[in-house]
PDB file of C-alpha atoms in Angstrom:
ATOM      1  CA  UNK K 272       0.000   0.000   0.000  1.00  0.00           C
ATOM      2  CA  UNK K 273       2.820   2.623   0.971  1.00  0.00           C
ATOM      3  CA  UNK K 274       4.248   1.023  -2.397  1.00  0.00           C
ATOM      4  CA  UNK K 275       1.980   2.223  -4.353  1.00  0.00           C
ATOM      5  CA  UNK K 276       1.119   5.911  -2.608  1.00  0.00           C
ATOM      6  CA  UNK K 277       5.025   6.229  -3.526  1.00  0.00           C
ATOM      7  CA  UNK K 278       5.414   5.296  -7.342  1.00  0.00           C
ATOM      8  CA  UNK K 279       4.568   7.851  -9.872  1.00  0.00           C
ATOM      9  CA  UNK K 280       3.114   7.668 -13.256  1.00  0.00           C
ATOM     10  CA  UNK K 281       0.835   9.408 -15.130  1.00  0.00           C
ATOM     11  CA  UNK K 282      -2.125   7.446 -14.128  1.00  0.00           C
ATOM     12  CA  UNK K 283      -1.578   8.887 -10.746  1.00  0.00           C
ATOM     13  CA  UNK K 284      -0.955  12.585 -10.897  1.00  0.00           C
ATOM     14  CA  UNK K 285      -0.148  14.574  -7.505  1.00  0.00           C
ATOM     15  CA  UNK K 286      -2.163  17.775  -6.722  1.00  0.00           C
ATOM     16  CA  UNK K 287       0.878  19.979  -7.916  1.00  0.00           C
ATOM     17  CA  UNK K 288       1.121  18.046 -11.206  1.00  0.00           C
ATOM     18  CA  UNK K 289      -2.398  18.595 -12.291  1.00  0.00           C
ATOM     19  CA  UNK K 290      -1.689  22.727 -11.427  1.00  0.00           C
ATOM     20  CA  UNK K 291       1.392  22.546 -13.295  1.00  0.00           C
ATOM     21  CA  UNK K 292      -0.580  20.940 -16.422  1.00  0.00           C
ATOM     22  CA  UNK K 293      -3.351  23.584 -16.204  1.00  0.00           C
ATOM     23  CA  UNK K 294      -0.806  26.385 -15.607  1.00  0.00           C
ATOM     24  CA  UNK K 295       1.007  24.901 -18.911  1.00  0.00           C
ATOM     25  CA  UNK K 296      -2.233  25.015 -20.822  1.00  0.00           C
ATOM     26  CA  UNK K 297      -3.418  28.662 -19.895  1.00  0.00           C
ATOM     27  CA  UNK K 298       0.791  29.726 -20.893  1.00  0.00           C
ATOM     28  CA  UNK K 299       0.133  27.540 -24.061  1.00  0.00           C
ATOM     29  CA  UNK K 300      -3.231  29.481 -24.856  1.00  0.00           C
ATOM     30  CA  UNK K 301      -1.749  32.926 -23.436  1.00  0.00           C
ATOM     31  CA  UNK K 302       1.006  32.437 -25.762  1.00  0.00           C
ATOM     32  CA  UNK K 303      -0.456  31.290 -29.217  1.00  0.00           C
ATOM     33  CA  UNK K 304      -3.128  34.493 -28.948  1.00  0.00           C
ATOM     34  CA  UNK K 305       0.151  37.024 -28.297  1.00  0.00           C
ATOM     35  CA  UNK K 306       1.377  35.445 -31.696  1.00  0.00           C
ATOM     36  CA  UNK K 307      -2.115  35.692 -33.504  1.00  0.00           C
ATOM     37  CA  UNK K 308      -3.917  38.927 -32.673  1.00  0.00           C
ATOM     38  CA  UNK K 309      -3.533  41.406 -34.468  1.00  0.00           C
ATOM     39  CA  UNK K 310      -3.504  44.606 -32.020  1.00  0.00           C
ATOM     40  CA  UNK K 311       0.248  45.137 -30.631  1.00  0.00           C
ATOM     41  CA  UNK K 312      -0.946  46.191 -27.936  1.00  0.00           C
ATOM     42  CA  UNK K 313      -2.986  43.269 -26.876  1.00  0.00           C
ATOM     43  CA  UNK K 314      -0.103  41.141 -27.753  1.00  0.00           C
ATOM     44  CA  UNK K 315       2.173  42.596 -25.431  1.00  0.00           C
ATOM     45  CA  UNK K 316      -0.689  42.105 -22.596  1.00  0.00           C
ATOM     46  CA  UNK K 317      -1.127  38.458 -23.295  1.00  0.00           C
ATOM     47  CA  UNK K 318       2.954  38.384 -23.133  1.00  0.00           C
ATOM     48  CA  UNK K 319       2.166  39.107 -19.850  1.00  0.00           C
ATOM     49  CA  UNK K 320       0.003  36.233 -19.060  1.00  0.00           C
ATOM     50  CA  UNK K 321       2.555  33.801 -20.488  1.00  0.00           C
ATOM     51  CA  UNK K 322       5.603  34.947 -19.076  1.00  0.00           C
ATOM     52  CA  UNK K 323       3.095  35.162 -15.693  1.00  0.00           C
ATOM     53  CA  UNK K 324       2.312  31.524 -16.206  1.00  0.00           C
ATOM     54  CA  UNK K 325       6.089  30.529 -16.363  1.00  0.00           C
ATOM     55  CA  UNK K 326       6.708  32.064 -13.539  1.00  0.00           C
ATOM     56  CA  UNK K 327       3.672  29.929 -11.640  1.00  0.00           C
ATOM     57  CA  UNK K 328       5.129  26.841 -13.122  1.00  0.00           C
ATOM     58  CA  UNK K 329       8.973  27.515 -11.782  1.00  0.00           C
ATOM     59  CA  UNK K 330       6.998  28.497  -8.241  1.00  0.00           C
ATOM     60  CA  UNK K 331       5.336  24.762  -8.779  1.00  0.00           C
ATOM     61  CA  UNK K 332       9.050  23.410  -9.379  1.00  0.00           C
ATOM     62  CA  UNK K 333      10.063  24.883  -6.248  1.00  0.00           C
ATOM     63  CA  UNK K 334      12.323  27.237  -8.147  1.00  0.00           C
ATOM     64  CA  UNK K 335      11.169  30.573  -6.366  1.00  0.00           C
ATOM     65  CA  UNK K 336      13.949  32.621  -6.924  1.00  0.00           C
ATOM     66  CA  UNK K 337      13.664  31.767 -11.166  1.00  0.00           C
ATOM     67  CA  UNK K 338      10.059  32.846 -10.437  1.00  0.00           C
ATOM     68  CA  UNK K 339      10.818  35.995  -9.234  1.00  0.00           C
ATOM     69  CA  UNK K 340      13.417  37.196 -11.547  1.00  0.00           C
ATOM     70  CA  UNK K 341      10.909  35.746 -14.186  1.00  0.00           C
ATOM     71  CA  UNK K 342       8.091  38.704 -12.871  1.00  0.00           C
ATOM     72  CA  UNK K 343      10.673  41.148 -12.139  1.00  0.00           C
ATOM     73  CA  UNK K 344      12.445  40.976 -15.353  1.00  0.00           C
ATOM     74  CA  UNK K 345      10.531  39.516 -18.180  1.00  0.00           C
ATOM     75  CA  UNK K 346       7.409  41.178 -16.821  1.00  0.00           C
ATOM     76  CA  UNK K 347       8.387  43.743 -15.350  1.00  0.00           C
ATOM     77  CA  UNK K 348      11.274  44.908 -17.638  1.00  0.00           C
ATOM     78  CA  UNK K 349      10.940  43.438 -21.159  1.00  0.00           C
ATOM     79  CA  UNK K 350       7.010  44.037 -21.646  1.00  0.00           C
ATOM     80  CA  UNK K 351       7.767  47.428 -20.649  1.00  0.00           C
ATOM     81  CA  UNK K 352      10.752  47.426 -23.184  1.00  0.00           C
ATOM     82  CA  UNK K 353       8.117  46.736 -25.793  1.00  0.00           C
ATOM     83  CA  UNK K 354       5.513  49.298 -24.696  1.00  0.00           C
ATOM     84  CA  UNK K 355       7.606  51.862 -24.710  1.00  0.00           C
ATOM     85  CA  UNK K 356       9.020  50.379 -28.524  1.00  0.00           C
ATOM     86  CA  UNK K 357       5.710  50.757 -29.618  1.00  0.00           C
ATOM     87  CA  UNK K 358       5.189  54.036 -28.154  1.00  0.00           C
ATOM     88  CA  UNK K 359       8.228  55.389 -29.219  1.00  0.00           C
ATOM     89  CA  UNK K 360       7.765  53.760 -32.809  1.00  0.00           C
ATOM     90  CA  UNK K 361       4.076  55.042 -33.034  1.00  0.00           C
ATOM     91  CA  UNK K 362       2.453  52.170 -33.752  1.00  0.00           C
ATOM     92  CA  UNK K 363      -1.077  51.961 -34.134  1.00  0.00           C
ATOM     93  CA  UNK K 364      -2.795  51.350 -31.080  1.00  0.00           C
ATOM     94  CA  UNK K 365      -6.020  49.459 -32.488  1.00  0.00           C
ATOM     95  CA  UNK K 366      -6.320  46.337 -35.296  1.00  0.00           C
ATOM     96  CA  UNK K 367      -3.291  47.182 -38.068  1.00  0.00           C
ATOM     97  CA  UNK K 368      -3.518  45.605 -41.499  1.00  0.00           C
ATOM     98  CA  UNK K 369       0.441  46.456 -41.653  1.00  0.00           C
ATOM     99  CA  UNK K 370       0.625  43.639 -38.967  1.00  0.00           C
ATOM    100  CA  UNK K 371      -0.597  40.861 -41.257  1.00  0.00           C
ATOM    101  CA  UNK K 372       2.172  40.244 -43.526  1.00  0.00           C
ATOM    102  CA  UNK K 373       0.761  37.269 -44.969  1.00  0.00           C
ATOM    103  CA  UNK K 374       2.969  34.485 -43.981  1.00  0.00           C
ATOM    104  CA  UNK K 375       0.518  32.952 -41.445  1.00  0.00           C
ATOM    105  CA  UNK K 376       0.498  29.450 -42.979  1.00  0.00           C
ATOM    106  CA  UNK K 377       4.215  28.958 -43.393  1.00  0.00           C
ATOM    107  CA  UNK K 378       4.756  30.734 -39.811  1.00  0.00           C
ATOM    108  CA  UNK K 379       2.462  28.196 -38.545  1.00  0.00           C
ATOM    109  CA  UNK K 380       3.713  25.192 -40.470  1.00  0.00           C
ATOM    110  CA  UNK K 381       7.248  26.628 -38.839  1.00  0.00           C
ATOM    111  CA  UNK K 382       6.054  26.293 -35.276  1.00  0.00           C
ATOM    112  CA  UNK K 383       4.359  23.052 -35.305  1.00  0.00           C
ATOM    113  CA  UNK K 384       7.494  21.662 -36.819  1.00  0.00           C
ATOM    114  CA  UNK K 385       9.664  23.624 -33.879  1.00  0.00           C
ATOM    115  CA  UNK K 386       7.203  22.184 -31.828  1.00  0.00           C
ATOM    116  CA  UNK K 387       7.397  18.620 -32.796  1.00  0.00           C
ATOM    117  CA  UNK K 388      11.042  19.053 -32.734  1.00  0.00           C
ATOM    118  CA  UNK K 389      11.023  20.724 -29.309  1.00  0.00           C
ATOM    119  CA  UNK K 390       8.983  18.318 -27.739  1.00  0.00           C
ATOM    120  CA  UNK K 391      10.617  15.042 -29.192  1.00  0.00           C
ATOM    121  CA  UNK K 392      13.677  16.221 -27.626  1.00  0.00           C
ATOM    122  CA  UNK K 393      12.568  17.194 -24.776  1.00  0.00           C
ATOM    123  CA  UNK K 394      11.234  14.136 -24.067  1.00  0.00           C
ATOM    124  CA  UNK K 395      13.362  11.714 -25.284  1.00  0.00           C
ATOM    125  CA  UNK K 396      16.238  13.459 -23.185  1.00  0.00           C
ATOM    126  CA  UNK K 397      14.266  13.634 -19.575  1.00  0.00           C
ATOM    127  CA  UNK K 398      12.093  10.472 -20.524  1.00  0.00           C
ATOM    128  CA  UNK K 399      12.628   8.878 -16.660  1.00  0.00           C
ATOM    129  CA  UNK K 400      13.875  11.784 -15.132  1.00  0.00           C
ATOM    130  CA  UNK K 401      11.784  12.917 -11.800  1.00  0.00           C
ATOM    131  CA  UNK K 402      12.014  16.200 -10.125  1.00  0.00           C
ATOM    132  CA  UNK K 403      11.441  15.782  -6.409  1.00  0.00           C
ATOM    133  CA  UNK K 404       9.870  18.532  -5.409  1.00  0.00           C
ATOM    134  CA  UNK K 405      10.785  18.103  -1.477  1.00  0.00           C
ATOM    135  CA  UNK K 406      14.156  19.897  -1.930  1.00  0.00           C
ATOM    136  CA  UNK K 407      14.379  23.460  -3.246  1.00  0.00           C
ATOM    137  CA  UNK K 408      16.439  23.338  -6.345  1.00  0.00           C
ATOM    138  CA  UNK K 409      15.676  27.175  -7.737  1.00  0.00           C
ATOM    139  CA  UNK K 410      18.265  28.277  -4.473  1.00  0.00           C
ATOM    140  CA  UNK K 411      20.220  31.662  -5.115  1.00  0.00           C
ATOM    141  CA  UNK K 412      23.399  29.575  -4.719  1.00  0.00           C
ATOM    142  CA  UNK K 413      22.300  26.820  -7.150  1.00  0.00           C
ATOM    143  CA  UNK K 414      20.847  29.116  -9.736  1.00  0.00           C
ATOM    144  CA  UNK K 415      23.974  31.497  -9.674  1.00  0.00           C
ATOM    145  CA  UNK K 416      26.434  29.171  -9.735  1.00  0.00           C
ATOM    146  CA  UNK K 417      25.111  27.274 -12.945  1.00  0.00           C
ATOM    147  CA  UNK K 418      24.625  30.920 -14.170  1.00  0.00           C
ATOM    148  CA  UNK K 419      27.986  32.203 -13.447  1.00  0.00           C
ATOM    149  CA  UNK K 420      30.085  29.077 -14.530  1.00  0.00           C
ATOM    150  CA  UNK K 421      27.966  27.645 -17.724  1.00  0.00           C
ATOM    151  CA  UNK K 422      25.454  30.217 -18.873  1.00  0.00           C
ATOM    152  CA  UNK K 423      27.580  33.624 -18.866  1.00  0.00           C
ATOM    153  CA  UNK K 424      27.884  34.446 -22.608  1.00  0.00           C
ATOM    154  CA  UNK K 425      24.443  33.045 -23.477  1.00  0.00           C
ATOM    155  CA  UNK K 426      23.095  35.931 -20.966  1.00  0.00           C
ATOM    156  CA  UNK K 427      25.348  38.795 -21.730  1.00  0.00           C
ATOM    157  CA  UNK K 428      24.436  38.032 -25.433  1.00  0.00           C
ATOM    158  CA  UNK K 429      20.558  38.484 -24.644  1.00  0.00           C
ATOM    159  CA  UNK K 430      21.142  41.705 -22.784  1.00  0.00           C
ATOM    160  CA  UNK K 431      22.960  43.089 -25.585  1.00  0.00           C
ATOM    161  CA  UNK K 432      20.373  41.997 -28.416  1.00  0.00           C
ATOM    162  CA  UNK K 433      17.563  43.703 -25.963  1.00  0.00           C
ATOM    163  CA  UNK K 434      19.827  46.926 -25.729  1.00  0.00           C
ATOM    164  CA  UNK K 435      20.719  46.663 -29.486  1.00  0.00           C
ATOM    165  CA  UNK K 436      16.698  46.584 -30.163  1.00  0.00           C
ATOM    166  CA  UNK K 437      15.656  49.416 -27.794  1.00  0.00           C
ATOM    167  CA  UNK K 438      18.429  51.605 -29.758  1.00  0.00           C
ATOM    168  CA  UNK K 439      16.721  50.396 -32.817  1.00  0.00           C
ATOM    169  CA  UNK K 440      13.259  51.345 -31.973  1.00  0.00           C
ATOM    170  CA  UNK K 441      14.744  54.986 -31.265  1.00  0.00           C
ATOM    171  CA  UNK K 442      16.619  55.487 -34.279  1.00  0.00           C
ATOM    172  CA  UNK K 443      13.447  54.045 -36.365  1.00  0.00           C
ATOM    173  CA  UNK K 444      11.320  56.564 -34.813  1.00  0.00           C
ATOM    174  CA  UNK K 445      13.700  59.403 -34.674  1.00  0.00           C
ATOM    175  CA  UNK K 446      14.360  58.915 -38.797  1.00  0.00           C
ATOM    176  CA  UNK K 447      10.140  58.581 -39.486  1.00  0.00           C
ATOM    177  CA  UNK K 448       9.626  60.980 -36.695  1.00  0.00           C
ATOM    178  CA  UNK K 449      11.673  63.688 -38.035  1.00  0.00           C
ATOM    179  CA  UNK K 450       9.689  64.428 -41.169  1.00  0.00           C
ATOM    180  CA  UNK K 451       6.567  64.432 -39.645  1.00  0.00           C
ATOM    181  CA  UNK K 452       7.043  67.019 -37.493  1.00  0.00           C
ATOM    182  CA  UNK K 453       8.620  69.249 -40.138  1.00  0.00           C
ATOM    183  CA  UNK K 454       5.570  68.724 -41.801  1.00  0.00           C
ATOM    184  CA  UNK K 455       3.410  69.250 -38.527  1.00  0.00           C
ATOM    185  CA  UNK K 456       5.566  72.419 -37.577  1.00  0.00           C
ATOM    186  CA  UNK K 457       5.146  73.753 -41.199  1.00  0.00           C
ATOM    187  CA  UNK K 458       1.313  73.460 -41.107  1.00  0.00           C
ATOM    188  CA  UNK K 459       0.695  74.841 -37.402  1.00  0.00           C
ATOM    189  CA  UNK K 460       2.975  77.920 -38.819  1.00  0.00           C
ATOM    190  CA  UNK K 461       0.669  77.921 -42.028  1.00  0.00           C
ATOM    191  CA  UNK K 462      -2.459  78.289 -39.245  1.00  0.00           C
ATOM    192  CA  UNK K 463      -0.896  80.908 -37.343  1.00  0.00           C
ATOM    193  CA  UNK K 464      -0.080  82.989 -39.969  1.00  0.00           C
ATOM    194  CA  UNK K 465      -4.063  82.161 -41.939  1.00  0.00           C
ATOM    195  CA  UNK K 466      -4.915  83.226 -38.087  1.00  0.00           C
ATOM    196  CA  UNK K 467      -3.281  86.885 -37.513  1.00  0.00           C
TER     197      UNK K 467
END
């Protein structure tokens, strides 16, 4: 009887798996509708929800300190990143044709074949492999030293591609933005002029 209560399998899913599986579905859903809608805006809000869900699922894997650097940074910092891009960038705010460019079918025959990929890998590579959640493995000296010995150039590379975009979005809207207030400045001074 205490054999049993002790095995896992997927017949037999714990209280924390079957939140982790509904977590992963509402990320899953979050995540395709940031990709297909076609309002910026709303895209960047449903990032939210996904990058909101991975952070539930790391807090499920006992990984608290991932969790929190997932809200602080990727929600906190990176959705902001964009909202300011598409601030700074002018995009339109409600549905934009310009958005569209197309490609939907090949994008999505793309990501199912990423996804098949990702998840053949995945579990082919972790196939009996159990995380017991009794022991905290998302510790501050864990994390950091797996960061700090193994993952240093992968991370300095991302910060620098994030810093490399938000300089793009400012130049892009700097060289667009530059005409049109010419042209704005030339037609107020057109008014004040018709005016006195």
């Amino acid at each position: 009887m205490t054999f049993a209560a002790e095995t896992h399998g997927f017949l037999s899913p714990t209280g924390v798996e079957i939140v982790f599986l509904l977590t992963g579905l509402v990320t899953l859903g979050a995540a395709v509708i940031t990709v297909t809608t076609r309002q910026l805006v709303h895209a960047a809000l449903w990032l939210v929800v996904a990058l909101g869900g991975l952070a539930v699922e790391y807090l499920l894997l006992t990984a608290e300190f991932v969790a929190w650097v997932q809200v602080l940074i990727y929600v906190g910092s990176v959705v902001v990143l964009l909202l300011f891009g598409l601030m700074l960038t002018r995009a339109p705010i409600g549905r934009s044709p310009d958005a569209d460019s197309g490609n939907r079918w090949v994008a999505l025959g793309v990501a199912g074949v990423a996804a098949v990929l990702l998840v053949t890998l995945v579990v082919d590579a972790f196939r009996t492999t159990w995380i017991g959640l009794d022991e905290p493995r998302g510790t501050t000296d864990l994390l950091g030293a797996s960061v700090f010995r193994h993952w240093v150039l992968p991370f300095e590379a991302l910060s620098v591609l994030l810093l490399a975009a938000l300089v793009g979005a400012i130049v892009l809207s700097r060289r667009n933005g530059g005409a049109g207030h010419e042209e704005a400045a030339a037609e107020d001074a057109a008014d004040d002029s018709g005016e006195g």
